[in-house]
C-alpha positions as a printed Julia matrix, in Angstrom:
77×3 Matrix{Float64}:
   3.42   37.29    8.64
   2.49   34.85    5.9
   0.04   32.03    6.62
  -0.96   29.16    4.39
  -4.53   29.39    2.81
  -5.58   26.15    4.39
  -4.59   25.33    8.02
  -3.46   21.65    8.71
  -6.4    21.22   11.15
  -8.8    22.09    8.39
  -7.54   19.27    6.16
  -8.74   16.52    8.43
  -7.14   13.12    8.64
  -4.77   12.45    5.74
  -4.56    9.09    4.01
  -1.08    7.81    3.3
   0.02    8.18   -0.32
   2.67    5.43    0.09
   3.56    2.61    2.39
   6.94    1.18    3.39
   7.53   -2.54    2.74
   6.98   -3.26    6.5
   3.68   -1.4     6.39
   2.49   -3.39    3.36
   3.38   -6.7     5.04
   1.4    -5.68    8.18
  -1.53   -4.26    6.28
  -1.96   -7.18    3.88
  -0.75   -9.96    6.21
   1.75  -11.47    3.79
   5.32  -12.61    4.35
   8.4   -10.67    3.06
   9.13  -13.6     0.8
   5.64  -13.51   -0.78
   5.87   -9.74   -1.07
   9.14   -9.86   -2.99
   7.82  -12.71   -5.25
   4.91  -10.48   -6.13
   7.22   -7.57   -6.87
   9.45   -9.79   -9.03
   6.36  -11.0   -10.94
   5.44   -7.37  -11.64
   2.2    -7.56   -9.6
   3.15   -4.85   -7.09
   5.31   -1.94   -8.32
   7.85   -0.57   -5.87
   9.3     2.91   -5.83
  12.74    3.76   -4.46
  13.83    6.88   -2.53
  17.5     6.45   -1.78
  17.7     3.08    0.0
  14.05    3.04    1.02
  11.44    1.13   -0.89
   7.82    2.3    -1.03
   4.47    1.08   -2.53
   2.05    3.77   -3.62
  -1.3     3.4    -1.85
  -3.06    3.41   -5.25
  -0.82    0.6    -6.5
  -1.5    -1.51   -3.41
  -5.23   -0.87   -3.8
  -5.09   -1.8    -7.54
  -3.27   -5.05   -6.76
  -5.8    -6.0    -4.04
  -8.75   -5.2    -6.3
  -7.18   -7.42   -9.04
  -7.37  -10.46   -6.73
 -10.08  -13.0    -7.39
 -13.32  -12.73   -5.41
 -14.25  -15.83   -3.47
 -18.0   -16.56   -3.81
 -17.97  -19.54   -1.47
 -15.65  -18.61    1.31
 -16.23  -21.8     3.37
 -14.0   -20.48    6.22
 -10.71  -21.26    4.46
  -8.07  -18.63    3.87
């Protein structure tokens, strides 16, 4: 019987490679309207698989890293 070279238990926890729109909204804490405005502006690229829309984890991370850094937070969001 054939067995894969690496067993799934040996891989450890896997990071998602892509997120659904709902997952992005929950992770980042933005509204659907804001999300689609960012997509329309070309800030967050979206991939389609059939009728489903996905954001690659690396694209989401790149967008987050491109946001300005607040040096004086002052408790405001």
